[in-house]
Coordinates of C-alpha atoms and ligand atoms in Angstrom, one line a residue:
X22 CA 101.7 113.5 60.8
X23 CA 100.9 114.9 64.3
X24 CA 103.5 113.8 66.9
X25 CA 102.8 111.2 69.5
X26 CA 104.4 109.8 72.4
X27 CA 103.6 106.8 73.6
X28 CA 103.4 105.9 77.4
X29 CA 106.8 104.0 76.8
X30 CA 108.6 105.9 74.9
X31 CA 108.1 109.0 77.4
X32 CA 109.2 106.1 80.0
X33 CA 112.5 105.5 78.0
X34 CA 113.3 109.0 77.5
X35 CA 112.1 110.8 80.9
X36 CA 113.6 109.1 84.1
X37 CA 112.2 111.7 86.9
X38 CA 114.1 112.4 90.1
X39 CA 112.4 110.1 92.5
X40 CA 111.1 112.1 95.6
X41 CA 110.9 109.3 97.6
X42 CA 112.1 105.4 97.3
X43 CA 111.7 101.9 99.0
X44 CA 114.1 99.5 100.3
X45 CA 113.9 96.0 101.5
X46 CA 117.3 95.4 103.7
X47 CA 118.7 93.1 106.3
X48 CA 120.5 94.3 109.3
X49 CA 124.0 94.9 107.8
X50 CA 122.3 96.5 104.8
X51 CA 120.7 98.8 107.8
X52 CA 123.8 99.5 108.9
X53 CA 125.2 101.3 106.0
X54 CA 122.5 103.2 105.1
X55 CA 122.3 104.1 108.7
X56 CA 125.3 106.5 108.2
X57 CA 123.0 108.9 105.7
X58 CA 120.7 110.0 108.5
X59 CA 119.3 112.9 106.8
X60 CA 117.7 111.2 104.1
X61 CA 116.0 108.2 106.2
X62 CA 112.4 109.2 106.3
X63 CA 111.5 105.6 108.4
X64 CA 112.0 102.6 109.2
X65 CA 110.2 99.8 109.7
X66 CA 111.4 96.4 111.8
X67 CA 109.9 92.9 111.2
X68 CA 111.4 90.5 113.4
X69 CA 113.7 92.8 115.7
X70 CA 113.3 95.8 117.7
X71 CA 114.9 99.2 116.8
X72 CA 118.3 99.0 115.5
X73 CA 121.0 99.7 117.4
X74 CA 122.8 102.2 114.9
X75 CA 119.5 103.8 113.3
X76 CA 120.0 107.2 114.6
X77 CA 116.8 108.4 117.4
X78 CA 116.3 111.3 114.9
X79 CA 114.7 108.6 112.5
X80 CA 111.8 106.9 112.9
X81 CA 110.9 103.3 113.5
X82 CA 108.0 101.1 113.5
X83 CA 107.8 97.8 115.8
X84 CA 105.6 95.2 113.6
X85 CA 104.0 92.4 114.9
X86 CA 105.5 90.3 111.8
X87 CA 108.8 88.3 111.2
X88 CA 110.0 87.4 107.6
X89 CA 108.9 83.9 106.5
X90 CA 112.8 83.0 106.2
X91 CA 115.7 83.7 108.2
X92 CA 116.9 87.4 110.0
X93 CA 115.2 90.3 110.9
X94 CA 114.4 92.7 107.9
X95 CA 113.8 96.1 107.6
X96 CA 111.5 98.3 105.1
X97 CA 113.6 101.9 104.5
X98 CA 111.8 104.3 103.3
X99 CA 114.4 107.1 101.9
X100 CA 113.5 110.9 100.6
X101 CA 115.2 112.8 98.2
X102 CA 115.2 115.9 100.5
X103 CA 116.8 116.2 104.1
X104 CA 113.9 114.5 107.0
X105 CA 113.5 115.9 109.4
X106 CA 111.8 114.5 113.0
X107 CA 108.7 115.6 114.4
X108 CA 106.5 114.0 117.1
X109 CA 103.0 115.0 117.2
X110 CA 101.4 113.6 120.3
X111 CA 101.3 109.1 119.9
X112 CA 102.8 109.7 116.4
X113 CA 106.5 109.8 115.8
X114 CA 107.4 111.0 112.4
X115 CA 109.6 113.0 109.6
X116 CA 109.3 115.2 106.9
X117 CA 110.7 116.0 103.8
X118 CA 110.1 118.1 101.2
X119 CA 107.4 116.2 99.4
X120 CA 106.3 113.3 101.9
X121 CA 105.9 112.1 105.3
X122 CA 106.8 109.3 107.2
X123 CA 104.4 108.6 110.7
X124 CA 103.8 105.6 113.0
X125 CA 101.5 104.5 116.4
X126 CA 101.4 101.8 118.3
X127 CA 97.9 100.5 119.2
X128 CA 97.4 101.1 123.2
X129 CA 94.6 98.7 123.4
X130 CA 94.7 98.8 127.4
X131 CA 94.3 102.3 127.9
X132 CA 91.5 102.7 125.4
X133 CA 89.4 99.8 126.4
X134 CA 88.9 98.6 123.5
X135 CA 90.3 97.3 120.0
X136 CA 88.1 99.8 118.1
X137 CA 88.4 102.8 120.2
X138 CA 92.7 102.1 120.4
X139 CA 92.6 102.0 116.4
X140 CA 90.0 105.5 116.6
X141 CA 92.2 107.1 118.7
X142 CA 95.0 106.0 116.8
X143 CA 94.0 107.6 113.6
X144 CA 92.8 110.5 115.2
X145 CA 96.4 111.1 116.2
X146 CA 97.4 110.3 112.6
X147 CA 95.0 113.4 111.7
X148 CA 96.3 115.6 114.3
X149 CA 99.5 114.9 112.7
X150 CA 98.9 115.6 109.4
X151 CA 97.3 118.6 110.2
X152 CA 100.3 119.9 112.2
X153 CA 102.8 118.7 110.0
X154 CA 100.5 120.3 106.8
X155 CA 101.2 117.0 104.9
X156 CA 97.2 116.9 105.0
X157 CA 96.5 113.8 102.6
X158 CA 97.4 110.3 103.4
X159 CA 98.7 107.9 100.6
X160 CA 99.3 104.8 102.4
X161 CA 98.3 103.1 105.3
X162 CA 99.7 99.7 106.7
X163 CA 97.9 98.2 109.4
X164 CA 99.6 95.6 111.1
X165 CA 96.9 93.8 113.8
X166 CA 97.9 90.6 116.6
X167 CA 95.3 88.1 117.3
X168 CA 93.5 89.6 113.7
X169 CA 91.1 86.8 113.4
X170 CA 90.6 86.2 117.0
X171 CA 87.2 86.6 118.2
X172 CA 86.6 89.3 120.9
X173 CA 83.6 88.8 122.6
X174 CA 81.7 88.3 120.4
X175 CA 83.2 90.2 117.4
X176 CA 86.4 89.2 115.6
X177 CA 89.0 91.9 115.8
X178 CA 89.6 92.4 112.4
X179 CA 85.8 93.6 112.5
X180 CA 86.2 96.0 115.5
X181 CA 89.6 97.6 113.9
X182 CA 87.2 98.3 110.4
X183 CA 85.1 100.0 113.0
X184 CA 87.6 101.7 114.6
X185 CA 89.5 103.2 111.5
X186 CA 85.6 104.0 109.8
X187 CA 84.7 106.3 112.8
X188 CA 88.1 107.8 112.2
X189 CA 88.0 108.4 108.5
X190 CA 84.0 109.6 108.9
X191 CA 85.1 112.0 111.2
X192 CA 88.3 113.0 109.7
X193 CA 89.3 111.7 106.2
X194 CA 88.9 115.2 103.9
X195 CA 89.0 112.9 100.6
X196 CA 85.7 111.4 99.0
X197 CA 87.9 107.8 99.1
X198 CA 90.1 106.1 101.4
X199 CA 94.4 105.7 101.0
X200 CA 95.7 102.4 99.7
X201 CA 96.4 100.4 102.6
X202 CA 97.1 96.6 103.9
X203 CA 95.6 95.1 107.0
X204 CA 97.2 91.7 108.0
X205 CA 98.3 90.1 111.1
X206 CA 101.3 89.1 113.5
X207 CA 102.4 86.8 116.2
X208 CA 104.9 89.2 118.3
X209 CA 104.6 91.9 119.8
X210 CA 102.0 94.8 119.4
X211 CA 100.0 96.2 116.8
X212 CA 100.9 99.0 115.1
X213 CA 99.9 101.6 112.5
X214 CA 102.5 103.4 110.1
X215 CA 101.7 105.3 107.5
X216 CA 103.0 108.0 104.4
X217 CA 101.4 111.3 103.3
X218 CA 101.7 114.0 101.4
X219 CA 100.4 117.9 100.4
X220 CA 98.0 116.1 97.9
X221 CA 95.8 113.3 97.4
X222 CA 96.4 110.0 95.2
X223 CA 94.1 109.6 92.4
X224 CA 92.1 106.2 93.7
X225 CA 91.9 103.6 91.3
X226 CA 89.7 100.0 92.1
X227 CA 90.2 96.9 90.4
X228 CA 87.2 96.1 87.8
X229 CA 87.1 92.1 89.1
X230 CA 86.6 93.6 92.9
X231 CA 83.6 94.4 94.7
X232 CA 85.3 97.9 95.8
X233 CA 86.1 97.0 100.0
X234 CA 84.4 100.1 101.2
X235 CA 81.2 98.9 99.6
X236 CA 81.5 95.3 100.9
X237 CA 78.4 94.0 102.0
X238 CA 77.4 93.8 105.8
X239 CA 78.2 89.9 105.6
X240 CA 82.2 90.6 106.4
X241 CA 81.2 93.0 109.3
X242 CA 79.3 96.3 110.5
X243 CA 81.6 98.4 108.6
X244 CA 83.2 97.8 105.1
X245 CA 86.8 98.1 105.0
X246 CA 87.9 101.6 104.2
X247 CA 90.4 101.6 101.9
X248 CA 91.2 101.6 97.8
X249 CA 92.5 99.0 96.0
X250 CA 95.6 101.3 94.5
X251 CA 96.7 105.4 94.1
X252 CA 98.5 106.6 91.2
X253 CA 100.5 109.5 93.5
X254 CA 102.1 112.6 91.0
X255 CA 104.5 114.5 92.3
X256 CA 106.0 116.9 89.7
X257 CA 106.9 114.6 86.5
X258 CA 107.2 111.5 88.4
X259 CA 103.8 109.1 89.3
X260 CA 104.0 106.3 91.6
X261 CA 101.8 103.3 91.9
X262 CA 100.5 102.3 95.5
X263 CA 98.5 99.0 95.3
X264 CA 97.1 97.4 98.6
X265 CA 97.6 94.2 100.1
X266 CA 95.8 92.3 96.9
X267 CA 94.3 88.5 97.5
X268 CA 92.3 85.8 95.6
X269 CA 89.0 87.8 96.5
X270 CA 86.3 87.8 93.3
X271 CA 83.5 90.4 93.3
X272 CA 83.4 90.1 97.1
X273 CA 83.9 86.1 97.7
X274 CA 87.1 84.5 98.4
X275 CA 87.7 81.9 95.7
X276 CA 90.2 78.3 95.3
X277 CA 89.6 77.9 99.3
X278 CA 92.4 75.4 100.2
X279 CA 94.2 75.7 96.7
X280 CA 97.7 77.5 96.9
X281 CA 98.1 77.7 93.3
X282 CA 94.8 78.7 92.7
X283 CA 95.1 81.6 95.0
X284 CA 98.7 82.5 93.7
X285 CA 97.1 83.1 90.1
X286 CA 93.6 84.6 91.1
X287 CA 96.0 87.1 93.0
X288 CA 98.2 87.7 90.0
X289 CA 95.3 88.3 87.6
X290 CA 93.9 91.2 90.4
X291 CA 97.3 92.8 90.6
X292 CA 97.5 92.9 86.6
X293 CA 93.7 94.3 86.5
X294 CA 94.6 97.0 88.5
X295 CA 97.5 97.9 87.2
X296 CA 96.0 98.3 83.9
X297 CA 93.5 100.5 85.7
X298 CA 95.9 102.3 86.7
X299 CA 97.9 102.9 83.9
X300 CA 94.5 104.1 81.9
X301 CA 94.4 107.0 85.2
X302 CA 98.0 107.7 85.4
X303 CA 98.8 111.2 83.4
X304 CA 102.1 109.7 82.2
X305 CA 104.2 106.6 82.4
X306 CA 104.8 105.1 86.1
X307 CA 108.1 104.3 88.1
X308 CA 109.8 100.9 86.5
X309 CA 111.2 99.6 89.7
X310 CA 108.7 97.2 91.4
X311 CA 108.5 96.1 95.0
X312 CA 106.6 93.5 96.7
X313 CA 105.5 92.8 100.1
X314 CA 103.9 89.3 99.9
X315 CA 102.4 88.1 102.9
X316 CA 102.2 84.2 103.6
X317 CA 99.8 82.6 105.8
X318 CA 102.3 79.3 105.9
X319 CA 106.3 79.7 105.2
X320 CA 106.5 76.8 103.2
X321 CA 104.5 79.1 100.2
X322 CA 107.7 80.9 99.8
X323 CA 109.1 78.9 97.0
X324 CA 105.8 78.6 94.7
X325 CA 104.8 82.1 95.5
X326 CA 107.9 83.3 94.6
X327 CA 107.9 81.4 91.5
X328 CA 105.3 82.8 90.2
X329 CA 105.7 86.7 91.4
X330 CA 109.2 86.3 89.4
X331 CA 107.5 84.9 86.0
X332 CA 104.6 87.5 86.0
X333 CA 106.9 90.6 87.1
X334 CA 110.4 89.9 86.5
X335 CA 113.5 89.5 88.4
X336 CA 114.6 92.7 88.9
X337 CA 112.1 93.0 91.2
X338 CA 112.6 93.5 95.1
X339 CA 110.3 91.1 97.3
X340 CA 110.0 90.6 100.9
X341 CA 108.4 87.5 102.0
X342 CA 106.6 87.7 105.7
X343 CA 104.8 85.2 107.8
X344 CA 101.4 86.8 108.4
X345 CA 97.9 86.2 109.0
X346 CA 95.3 87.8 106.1
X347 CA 92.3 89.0 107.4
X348 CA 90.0 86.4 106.0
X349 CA 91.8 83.1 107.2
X350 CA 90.7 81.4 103.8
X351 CA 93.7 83.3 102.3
X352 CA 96.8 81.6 101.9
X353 CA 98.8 84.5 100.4
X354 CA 98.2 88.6 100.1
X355 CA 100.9 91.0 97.9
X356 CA 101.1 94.7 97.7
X357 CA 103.5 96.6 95.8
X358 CA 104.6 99.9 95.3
X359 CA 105.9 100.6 91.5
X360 CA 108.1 103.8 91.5
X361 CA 111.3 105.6 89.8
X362 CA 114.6 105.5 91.1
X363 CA 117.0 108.0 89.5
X364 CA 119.6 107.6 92.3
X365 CA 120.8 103.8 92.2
X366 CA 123.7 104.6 93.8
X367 CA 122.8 106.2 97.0
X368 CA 121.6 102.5 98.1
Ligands
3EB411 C1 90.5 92.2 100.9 O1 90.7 92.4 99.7 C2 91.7 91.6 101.5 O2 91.5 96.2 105.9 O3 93.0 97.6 105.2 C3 93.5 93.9 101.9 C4 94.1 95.2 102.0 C5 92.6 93.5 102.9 C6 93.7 96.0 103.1 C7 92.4 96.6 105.1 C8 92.3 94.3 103.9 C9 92.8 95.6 104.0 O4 89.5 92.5 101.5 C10 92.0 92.1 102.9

């Protein structure tokens, strides 16, 4: 009889060092992990500024998002291997070994314009990646104010897709675009942060979605450039990047003005494409799950929690925020990353 592993029997047997991992903390969690500079690749605030005892050396991204309940929390992204800072021009970021962490703030007034601020944003990101040689981005986030707001004619979620196209067109040295999430926020200003690494994500798009690069004209001059999830290999260990994921059909928003509707037309798209991307991922994928569900009223948090417990379990890490999707139809957007973490105890 020839010898056969199965996905999850490799999965029980193989727990690969994790080259990178990510947290969901509140400000005394912060605090402690604070005192292990050297392995803090970023952080990212949503509801406060820059934390008093995050060391300069690490870098941290100002959101224009809050959590949809109580204090100020933080996304910590952590590396295996001593980070190191680097700034290249309007990027601050660090290294490790295997990944990097960036992030801009959008500088709308000095460039004129939503779309040229977001151009010259990712034209920086570039520069950076080209310096730093971590010359494929994995994962954008894209966090926008005033994201449905019209703009003279043109709603700003329409001039950023402009904006980041002309960027990737001129740039972008992969045949499809990172994972990423685009959604909005009240305070503050917007701001692109972002991961990369020395290779390229193997794109995967979800079969029940219209793939948002080839969007039709309809949603704006230029599609949306970005895939729906990466399966990421580094050495043994493969990690799952989905993007912000929403009751969208084909191309069409669908249960407009139904909560519960839109909680489980979401769920079935995050199970279809993690099913495609277990079919492209080499070997078995990271077991810890965490979400970043995005709610357009804080009162979802309950239901929507509900139910992201019962599909995915709950040893899962979620972090609820108050934000505004991109199509205001939508009541509620998640995106996960699904990765291994051999170091528990280093939290
Ligand atoms: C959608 O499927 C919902 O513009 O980067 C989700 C994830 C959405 C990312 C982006 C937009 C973006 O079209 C919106």
């Amino acid at each position: 009889m020839p010898l056969s592993v199965s996905k999850i029997d490799q999965a029980a047997l193989a727990q690969p060092e994790a080259p990178f991992a990510v947290r969901y903390v509140d400000g005394p969690a912060l605090r402690r992990l604070a005192l292990q500079p050297a392995a803090l690749l970023g952080v990212v605030g949503f509801g406060a500024g820059r934390p008093d005892p995050l060391p300069s050396s690490c870098p941290f991204a100002a959101t224009p998002l809050v959590p949809a309940a109580g204090e100020a929390m933080y996304e910590v992204w952590r590396a295996a291997s001593p980070c190191r800072p680097i700034t290249v021009g309007p990027v601050t970021g660090s290294v490790s070994n295997d990944i990097a962490f960036g992030t801009v703030a959008l500088d709308e007034g000095r460039a004129g314009s939503l779309e040229a601020a977001v151009d010259a944003a990712y034209l920086g990101i570039f520069n950076f990646l080209d310096t730093t040689g971590f010359t494929a981005p994995i994962r954008f986030w894209n966090y926008l104010t005033a994201i449905t707001e019209d703009d003279n004619g043109l709603e700003r979620y329409r001039r950023f897709n402009i904006g980041r196209h002309q960027a990737f067109t001129a740039r972008l040295r992969q045949p499809l675009p990172p994972v990423a999430s685009g959604v909005g926020g009240k305070h503050g200003t917007s701001a692109i942060y972002f991961l990369a690494a020395h290779e390229p994500a193997k794109a995967v798009e979800n079969p029940r979605q219209v793939s948002a690069y080839s969007y039709p004209p309809v949603y704006g001059p230029r599609s949306p450039s970005f895939s729906r999830a990466s399966v990421h290999a580094l050495r043994e260990a493969e990690t799952l990047f989905i993007s912000g994921t929403a009751s969208i059909v084909g191309h069409e928003t669908w249960h407009l003005g139904d909560l519960d509707g839109q909680i489980a037309e979401t769920i079935r798209n995050l199970r279809a494409v993690i099913a495609a991307a277990e079919d492209a991922a080499a070997g078995p994928l990271g077991d810890r799950w965490a979400f970043k569900i995005y709610l357009h009223d804080r009162a979802y948090c309950e239901a929507v929690d509900r139910a992201v417990e019962a599909a995915f379990g709950a040893d899962t890490q979620r972090l609820y925020l108050r934000g505004d999707m991109c199509r205001s139809e939508l009541l509620v957007e998640i995106e996960a990353v699904r990765h291994f973490e051999s170091e528990e105890g280093a939290w």
